[in-house]
XYZ file of C-alpha atoms in Angstrom:
493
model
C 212.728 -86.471 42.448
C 214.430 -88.738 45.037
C 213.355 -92.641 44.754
C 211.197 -91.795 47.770
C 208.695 -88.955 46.643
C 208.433 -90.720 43.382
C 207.003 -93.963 45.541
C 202.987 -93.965 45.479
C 200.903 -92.483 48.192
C 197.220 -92.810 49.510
C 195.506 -89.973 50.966
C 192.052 -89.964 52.455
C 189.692 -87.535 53.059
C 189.080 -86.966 57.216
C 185.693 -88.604 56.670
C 187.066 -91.867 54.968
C 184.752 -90.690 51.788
C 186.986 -90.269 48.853
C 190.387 -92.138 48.411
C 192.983 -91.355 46.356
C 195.941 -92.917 45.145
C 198.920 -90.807 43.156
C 202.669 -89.513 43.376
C 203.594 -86.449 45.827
C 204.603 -83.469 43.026
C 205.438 -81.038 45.867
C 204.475 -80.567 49.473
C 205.468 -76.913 51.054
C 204.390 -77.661 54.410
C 200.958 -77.035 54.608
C 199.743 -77.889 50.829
C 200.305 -81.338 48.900
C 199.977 -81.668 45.245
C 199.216 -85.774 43.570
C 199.819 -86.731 40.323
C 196.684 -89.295 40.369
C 195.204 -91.041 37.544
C 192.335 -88.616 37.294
C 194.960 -85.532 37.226
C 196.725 -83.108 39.730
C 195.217 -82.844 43.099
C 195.871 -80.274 45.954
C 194.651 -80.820 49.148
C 195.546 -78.837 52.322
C 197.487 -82.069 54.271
C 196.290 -81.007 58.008
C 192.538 -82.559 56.656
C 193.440 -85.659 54.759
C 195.241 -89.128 56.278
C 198.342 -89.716 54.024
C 199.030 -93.757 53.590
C 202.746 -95.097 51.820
C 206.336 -94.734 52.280
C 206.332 -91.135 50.669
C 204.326 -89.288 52.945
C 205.963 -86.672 54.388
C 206.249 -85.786 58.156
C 205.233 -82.320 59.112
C 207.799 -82.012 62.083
C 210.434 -82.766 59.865
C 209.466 -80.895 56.714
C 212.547 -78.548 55.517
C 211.029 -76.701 52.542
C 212.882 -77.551 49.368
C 213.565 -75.581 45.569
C 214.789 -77.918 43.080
C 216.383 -76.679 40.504
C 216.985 -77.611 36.687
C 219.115 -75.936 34.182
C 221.906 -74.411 31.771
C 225.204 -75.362 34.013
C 226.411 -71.567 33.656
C 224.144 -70.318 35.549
C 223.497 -73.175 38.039
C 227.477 -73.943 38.668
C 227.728 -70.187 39.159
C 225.339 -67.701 39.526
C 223.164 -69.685 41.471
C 225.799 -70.659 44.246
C 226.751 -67.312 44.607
C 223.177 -65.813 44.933
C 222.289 -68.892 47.115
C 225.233 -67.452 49.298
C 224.663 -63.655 49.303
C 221.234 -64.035 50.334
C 222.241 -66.309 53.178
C 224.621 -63.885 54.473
C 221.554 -60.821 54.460
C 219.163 -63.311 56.019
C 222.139 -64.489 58.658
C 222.144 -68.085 57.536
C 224.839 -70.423 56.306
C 225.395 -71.713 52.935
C 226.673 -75.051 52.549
C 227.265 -76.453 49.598
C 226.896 -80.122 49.052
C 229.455 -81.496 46.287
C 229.199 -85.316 45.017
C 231.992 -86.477 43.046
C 233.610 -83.106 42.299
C 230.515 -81.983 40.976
C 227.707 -79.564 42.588
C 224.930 -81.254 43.407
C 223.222 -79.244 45.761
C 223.299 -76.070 48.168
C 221.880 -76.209 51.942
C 220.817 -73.297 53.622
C 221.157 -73.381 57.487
C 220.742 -71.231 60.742
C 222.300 -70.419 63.546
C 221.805 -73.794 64.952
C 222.914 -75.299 61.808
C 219.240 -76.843 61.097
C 218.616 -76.577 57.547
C 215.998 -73.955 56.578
C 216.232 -74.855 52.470
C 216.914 -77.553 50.664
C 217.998 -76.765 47.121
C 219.194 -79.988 44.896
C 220.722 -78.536 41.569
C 220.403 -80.057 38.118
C 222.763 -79.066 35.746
C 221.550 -79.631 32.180
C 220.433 -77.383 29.677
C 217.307 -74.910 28.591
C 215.342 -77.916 26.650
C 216.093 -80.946 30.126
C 215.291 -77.659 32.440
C 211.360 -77.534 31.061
C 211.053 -81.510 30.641
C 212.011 -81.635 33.969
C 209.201 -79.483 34.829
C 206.821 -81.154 33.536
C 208.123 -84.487 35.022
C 208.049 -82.882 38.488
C 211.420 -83.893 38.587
C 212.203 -79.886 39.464
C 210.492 -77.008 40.865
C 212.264 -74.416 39.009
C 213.703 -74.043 35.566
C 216.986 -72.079 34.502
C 216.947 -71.092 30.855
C 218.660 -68.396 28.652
C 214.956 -68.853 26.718
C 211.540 -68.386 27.146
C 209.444 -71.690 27.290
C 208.468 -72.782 24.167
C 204.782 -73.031 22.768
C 204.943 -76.591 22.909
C 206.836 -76.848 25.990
C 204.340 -74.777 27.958
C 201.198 -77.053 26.341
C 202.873 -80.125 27.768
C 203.021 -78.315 31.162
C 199.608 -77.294 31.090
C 198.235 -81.507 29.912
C 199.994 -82.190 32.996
C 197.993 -79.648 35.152
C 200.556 -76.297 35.364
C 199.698 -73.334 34.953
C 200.751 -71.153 32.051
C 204.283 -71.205 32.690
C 205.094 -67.638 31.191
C 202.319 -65.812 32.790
C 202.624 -63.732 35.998
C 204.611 -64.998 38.988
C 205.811 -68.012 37.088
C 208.856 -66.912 35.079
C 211.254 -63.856 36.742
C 214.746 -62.891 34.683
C 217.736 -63.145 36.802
C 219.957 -61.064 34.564
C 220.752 -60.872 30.785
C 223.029 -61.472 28.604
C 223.925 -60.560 25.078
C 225.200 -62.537 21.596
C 226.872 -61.303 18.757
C 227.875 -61.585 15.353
C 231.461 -62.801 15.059
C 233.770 -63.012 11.759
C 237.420 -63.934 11.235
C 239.930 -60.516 11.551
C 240.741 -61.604 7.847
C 237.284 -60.694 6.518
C 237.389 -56.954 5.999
C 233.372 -57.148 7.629
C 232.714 -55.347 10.392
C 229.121 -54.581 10.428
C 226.203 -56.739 9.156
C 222.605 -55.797 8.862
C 220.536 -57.772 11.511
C 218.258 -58.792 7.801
C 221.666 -60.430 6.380
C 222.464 -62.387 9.749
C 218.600 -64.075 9.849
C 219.146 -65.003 6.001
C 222.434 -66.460 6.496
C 221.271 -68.273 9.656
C 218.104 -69.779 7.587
C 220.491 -70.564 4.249
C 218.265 -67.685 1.679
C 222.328 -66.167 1.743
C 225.133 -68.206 1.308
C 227.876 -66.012 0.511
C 228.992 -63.089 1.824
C 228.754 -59.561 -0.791
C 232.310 -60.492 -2.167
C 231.517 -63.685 -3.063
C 233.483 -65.576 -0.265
C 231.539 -68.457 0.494
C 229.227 -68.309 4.244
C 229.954 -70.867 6.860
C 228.456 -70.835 9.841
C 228.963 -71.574 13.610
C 227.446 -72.006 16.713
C 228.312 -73.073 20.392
C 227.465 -76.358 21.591
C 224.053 -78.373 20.564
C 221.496 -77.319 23.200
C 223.799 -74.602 24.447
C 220.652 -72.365 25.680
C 221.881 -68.762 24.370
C 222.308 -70.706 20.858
C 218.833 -72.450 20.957
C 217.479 -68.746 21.873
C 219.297 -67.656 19.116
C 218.159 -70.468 16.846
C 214.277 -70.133 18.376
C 214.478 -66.407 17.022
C 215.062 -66.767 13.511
C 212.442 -66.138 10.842
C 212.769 -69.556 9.432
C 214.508 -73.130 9.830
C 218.379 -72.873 10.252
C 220.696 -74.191 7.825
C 223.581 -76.338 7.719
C 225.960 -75.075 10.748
C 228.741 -76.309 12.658
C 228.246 -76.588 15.829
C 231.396 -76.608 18.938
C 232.280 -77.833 22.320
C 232.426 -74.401 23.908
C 232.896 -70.730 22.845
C 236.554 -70.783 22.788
C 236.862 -73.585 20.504
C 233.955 -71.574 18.010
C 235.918 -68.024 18.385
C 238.926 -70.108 17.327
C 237.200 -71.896 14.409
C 235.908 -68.807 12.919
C 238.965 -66.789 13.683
C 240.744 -69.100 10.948
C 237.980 -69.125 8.621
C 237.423 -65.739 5.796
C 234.284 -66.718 4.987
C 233.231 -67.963 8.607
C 230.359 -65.843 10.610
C 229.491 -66.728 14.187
C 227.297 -65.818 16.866
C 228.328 -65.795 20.796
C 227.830 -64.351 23.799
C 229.033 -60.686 24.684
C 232.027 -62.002 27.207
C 233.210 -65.203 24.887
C 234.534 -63.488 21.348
C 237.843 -64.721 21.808
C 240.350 -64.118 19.388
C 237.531 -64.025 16.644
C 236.048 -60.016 15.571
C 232.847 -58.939 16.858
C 230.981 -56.995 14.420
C 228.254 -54.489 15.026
C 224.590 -54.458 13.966
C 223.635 -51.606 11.492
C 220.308 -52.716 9.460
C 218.867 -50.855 6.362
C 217.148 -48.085 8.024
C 220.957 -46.927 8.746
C 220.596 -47.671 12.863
C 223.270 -49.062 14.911
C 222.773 -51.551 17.471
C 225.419 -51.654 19.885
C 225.265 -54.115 23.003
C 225.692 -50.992 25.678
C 224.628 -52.017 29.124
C 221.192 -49.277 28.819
C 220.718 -50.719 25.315
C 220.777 -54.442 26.525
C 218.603 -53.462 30.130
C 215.666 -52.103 27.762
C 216.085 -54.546 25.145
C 216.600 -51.888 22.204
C 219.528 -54.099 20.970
C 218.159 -57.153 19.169
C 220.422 -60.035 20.166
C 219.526 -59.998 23.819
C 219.697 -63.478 26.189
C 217.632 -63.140 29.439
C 217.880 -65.657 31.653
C 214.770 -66.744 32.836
C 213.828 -68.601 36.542
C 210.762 -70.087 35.432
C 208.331 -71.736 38.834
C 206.409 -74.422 38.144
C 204.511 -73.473 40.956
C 203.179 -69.656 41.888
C 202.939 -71.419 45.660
C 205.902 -71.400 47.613
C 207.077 -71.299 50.596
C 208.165 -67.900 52.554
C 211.631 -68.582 52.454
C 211.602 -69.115 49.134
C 209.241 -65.690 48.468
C 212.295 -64.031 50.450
C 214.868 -64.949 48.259
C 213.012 -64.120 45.058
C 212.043 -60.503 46.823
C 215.900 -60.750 47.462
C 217.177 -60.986 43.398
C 215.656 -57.417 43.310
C 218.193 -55.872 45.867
C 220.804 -54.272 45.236
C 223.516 -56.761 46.192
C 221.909 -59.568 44.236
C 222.469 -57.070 41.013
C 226.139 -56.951 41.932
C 226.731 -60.634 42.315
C 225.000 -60.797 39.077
C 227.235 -58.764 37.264
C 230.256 -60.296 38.648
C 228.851 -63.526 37.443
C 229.241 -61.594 33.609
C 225.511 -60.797 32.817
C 223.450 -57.581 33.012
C 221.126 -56.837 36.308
C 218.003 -55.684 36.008
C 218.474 -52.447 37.667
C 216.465 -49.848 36.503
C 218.990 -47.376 35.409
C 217.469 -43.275 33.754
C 218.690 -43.015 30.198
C 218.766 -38.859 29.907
C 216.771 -37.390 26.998
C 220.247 -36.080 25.847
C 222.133 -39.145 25.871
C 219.179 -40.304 22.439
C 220.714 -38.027 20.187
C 220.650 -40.500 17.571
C 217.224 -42.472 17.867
C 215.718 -38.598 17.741
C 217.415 -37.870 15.093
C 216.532 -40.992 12.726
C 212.832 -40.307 13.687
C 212.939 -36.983 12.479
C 214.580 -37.923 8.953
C 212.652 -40.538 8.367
C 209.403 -39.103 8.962
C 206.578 -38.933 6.708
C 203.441 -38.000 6.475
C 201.793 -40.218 9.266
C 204.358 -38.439 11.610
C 203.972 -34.607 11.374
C 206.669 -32.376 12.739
C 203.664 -31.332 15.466
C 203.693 -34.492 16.744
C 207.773 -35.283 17.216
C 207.912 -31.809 18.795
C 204.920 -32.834 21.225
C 206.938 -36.129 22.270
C 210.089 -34.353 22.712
C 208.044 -31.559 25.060
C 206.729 -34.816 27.148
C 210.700 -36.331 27.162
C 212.204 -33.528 27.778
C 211.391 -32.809 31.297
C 211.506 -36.727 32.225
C 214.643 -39.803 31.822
C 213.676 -42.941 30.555
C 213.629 -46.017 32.633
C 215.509 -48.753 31.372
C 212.259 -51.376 32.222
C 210.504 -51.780 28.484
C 207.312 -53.458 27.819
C 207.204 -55.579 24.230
C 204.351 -57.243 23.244
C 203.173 -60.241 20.475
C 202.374 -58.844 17.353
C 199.040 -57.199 17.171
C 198.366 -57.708 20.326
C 198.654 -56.070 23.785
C 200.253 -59.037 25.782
C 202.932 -58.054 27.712
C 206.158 -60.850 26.946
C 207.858 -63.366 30.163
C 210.514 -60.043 30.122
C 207.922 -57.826 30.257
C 205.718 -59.523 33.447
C 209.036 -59.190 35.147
C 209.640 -55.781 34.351
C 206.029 -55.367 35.402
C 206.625 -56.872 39.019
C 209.492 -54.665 39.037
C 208.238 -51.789 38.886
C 205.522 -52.548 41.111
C 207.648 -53.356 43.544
C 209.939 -49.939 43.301
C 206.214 -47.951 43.321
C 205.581 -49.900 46.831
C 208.808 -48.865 47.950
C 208.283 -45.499 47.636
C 211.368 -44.678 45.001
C 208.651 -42.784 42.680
C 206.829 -41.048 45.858
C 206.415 -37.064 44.219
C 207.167 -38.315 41.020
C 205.113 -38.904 37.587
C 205.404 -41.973 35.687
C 204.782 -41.568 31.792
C 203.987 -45.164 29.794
C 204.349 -44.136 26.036
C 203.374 -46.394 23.609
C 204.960 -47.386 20.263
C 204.107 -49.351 17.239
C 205.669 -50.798 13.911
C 205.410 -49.824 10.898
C 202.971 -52.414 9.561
C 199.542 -51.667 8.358
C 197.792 -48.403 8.549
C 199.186 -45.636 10.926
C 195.700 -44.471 12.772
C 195.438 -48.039 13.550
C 199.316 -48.519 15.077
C 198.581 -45.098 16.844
C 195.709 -46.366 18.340
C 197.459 -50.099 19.296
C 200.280 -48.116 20.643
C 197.445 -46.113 23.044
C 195.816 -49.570 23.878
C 199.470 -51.427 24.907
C 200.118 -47.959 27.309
C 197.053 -48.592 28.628
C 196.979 -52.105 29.098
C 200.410 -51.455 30.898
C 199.157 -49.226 33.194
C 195.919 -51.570 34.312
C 197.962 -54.460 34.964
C 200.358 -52.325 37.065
C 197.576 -50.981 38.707
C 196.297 -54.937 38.963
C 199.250 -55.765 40.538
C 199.657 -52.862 43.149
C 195.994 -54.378 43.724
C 194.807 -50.617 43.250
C 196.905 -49.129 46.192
C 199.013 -46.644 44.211
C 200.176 -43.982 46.880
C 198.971 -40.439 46.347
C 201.745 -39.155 45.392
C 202.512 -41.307 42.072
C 200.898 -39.939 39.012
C 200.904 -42.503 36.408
C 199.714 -41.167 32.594
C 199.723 -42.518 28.838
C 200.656 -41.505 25.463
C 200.907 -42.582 22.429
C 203.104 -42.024 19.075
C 202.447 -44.842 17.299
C 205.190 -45.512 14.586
C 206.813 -42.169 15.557
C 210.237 -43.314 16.961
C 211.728 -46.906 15.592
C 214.658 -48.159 17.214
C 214.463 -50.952 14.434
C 213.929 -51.076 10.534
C 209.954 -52.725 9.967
C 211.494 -54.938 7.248
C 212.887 -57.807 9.466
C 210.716 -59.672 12.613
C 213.724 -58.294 14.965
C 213.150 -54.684 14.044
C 209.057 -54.441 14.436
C 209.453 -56.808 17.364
C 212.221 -54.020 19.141
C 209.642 -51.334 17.727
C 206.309 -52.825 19.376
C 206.569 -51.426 22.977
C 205.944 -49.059 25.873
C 208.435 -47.191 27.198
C 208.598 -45.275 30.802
C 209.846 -42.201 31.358
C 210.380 -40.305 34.660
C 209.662 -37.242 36.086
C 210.323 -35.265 39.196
């Protein structure tokens, strides 16, 4: 926040009744928020007199983003996204540069009168959400969700819950893997064996060779999402500069094992995930859209505020369109266009479920989800939930806006949309059948919630349920019930 805004203000109700004194959080042209000493305060500024330095001038408000977060994606992807939707919208982007470094972008129109202000903050996941709850930015770039005590400060300070609805939307993902030296004769590890490395429960690998391990750079955002997802504490690791200097340290190493992102191996091996249950995780672009593969990064645009102004609505409708997808994949991450994944292209996930199958899962039942798959694709948008519960994950909300949105665009107009639900393995099987039913279901009434109960006539939207029928993970590791717990949505003409 500029010197300015940060200066004290004085507003006064138009009756001269009730005075108070605070700090201007965020003003989007008709609605001021104070941080006063008996908490945040919104009033609508046309009905209060506004006293101090800081007050801002309606005839000269520009409406302003500022943003906060992991330099990757603000030195980059933001620029060029800042840029593409200027050129749709038939504005200007100018980008303002202070000592060879970025420290802002200005949108302007045809008069060259700026239309959106949008300082930039390049830090990291961790200085993205403090500055949040500072109010020194409106928006938060982060290759991790917000944590539990992260969003708790945010909501002492008067935010909302930061990972519900409308605050956090995913720009694109990315994906890490495991990485050895081309010496070590390793080239797949079970997802089980990378957690108990990472937490220090292994410490050698099954030869004997001593484990050391590497990450990128301390409060790197894809390794603190990394870090955040382990079972336990992490152990004694090296940490480097940037990913080539970590490919090259584990590239020299036997007995080194790694984990980077999906573009930034280097001259170190990746090695594939294949876990106990004998399934392969490979980071495929439809395996890292749906989230099947374990070791996904999203990167998350987290609002501190739902309230914003239209320009800025606009360019969040925009990161749906198709050209913001391509100027995210150019930027090296995958967009969240919902892609079909044929019936015949899941060979392999079918054919796991029907050797592993027990008693729970009669042959009846695989048959009658194969009959309901067979005449539909699946969507690459995925719903996951907390365990035992049926609330949707940050991914998931934004998957769920998604889809809304493609519903009111008429892209499923004719069509049927099928939510089936899945389960782990833990506990009794009537009862994950019956979760798995309940997290369909809860999926369809928020999607109704959303499309505020105006689904055209010609979308069909159904449930069912297998419960435990069809893992894409084994149940004995948090990575594989977490990849198992969720909804899937298939298509139909």
């Amino acid at each position: 926040m500029s010197p300015l805004a940060a200066q004290e203000v004085t507003i006064t109700s138009a009756q001269g009744g009730l005075s108070v004194t605070g700090r201007i959080v965020s003003y989007d042209g008709q609605y001021m928020r104070v941080e006063s000493d008996y908490g945040p305060l919104t009033v609508d500024y046309s009905t209060v007199q506004c006293s101090g330095a800081a007050c801002p001038d309606p005839a000269q408000y520009v409406p302003r983003l500022r943003i906060s977060g992991e330099a990757r994606a603000t030195e980059i992807l933001l620029p060029a996204l800042l840029d593409g939707f200027a050129r749709q919208a038939d504005l200007t982007a100018q980008q303002i540069v202070t000592d060879d470094m970025l420290s802002g972008i200005m949108l302007l129109d045809a008069q060259n009168a700026p239309v959106l202000d949008v300082p930039v903050l390049p830090s990291n996941s961790a200085e993205a959400f403090a500055d949040l709850v500072t109010f020194r930015a409106d928006a938060a770039l982060s290759f991790r969700e917000i944590l539990d005590v992260e969003n708790q400060r945010a909501a002492d300070v008067g935010l909302a819950d930061l990972r519900g609805l409308g605050h956090a939307f995913i720009l694109g993902i990315d994906a890490l893997v495991p990485i050895v030296s081309p010496l070590n004769p390793q080239r797949r590890i079970d997802p089980g064996l990378l957690d108990a490395a990472f937490t220090g429960v292994v410490t050698a690998w099954p030869d004997g060779t001593p484990l050391s391990l590497h990450l990128g750079p301390e409060l790197d955002g894809q390794a603190d999402a990394f870090l955040a997802s382990l079972p336990g504490d992490a152990a004694s690791l090296t940490r480097h500069r940037d990913a080539a200097a970590l490919s090259a340290a584990v590239a020299e190493d036997v007995g080194a094992l790694g984990v980077t992102a999906l573009s930034e191996t280097g001259v170190a091996q990746a090695v594939s995930l294949v876990d106990t249950c004998g399934l392969v995780s490979a980071p495929r672009i439809s395996s890292i859209k749906t989230q099947d593969y374990p070791l996904t990064t999203p990167l998350f645009l987290t609002l501190a505020q739902q309230r914003q102004p239209q320009i800025v609505l606009d360019f969040l409708g925009y990161l749906r369109s198709p050209e913001a997808h391509l100027i995210i994949r150019r930027a090296g991450l995958v967009d969240l266009g919902v892609v079909p994944i044929p019936l015949d292209g899941q060979g392999g996930r079918l054919a796991h479920a029907i050797t592993i199958a027990g008693v729970d899962t009669p042959l009846t039942e695989l048959q009658r989800m194969v009959q309901l798959m067979h005449a539909r694709a699946r969507s690459s948008l995925t719903f996951r939930f907390d365990v035992g519960t049926a609330t949707l994950d940050p991914v998931s909300n934004a998957n769920l806006l998604t889809l809304a949105h493609d519903i009111r665009a008429g892209l499923y107009d004719g069509r049927d949309i099928l939510l089936i639900g899945f389960s782990d393995g833990e506990g009794p099987a009537l009862a994950n059948l019956e979760l798995s039913g309940e997290r369909a279901k809860r999926v369809r009434d928020r999607l109704l919630d959303v499309l505020g109960d105006d689904l055209p006539e010609t979308v069909q939207i159904d449930t069912a349920a297998f419960g435990e029928a069809l893992p894409i993970g084994c149940d004995d590791t948090a990575r594989g019930r977490q990849a198992n717990r969720r909804v899937e949505v298939w298509i139909g003409d």
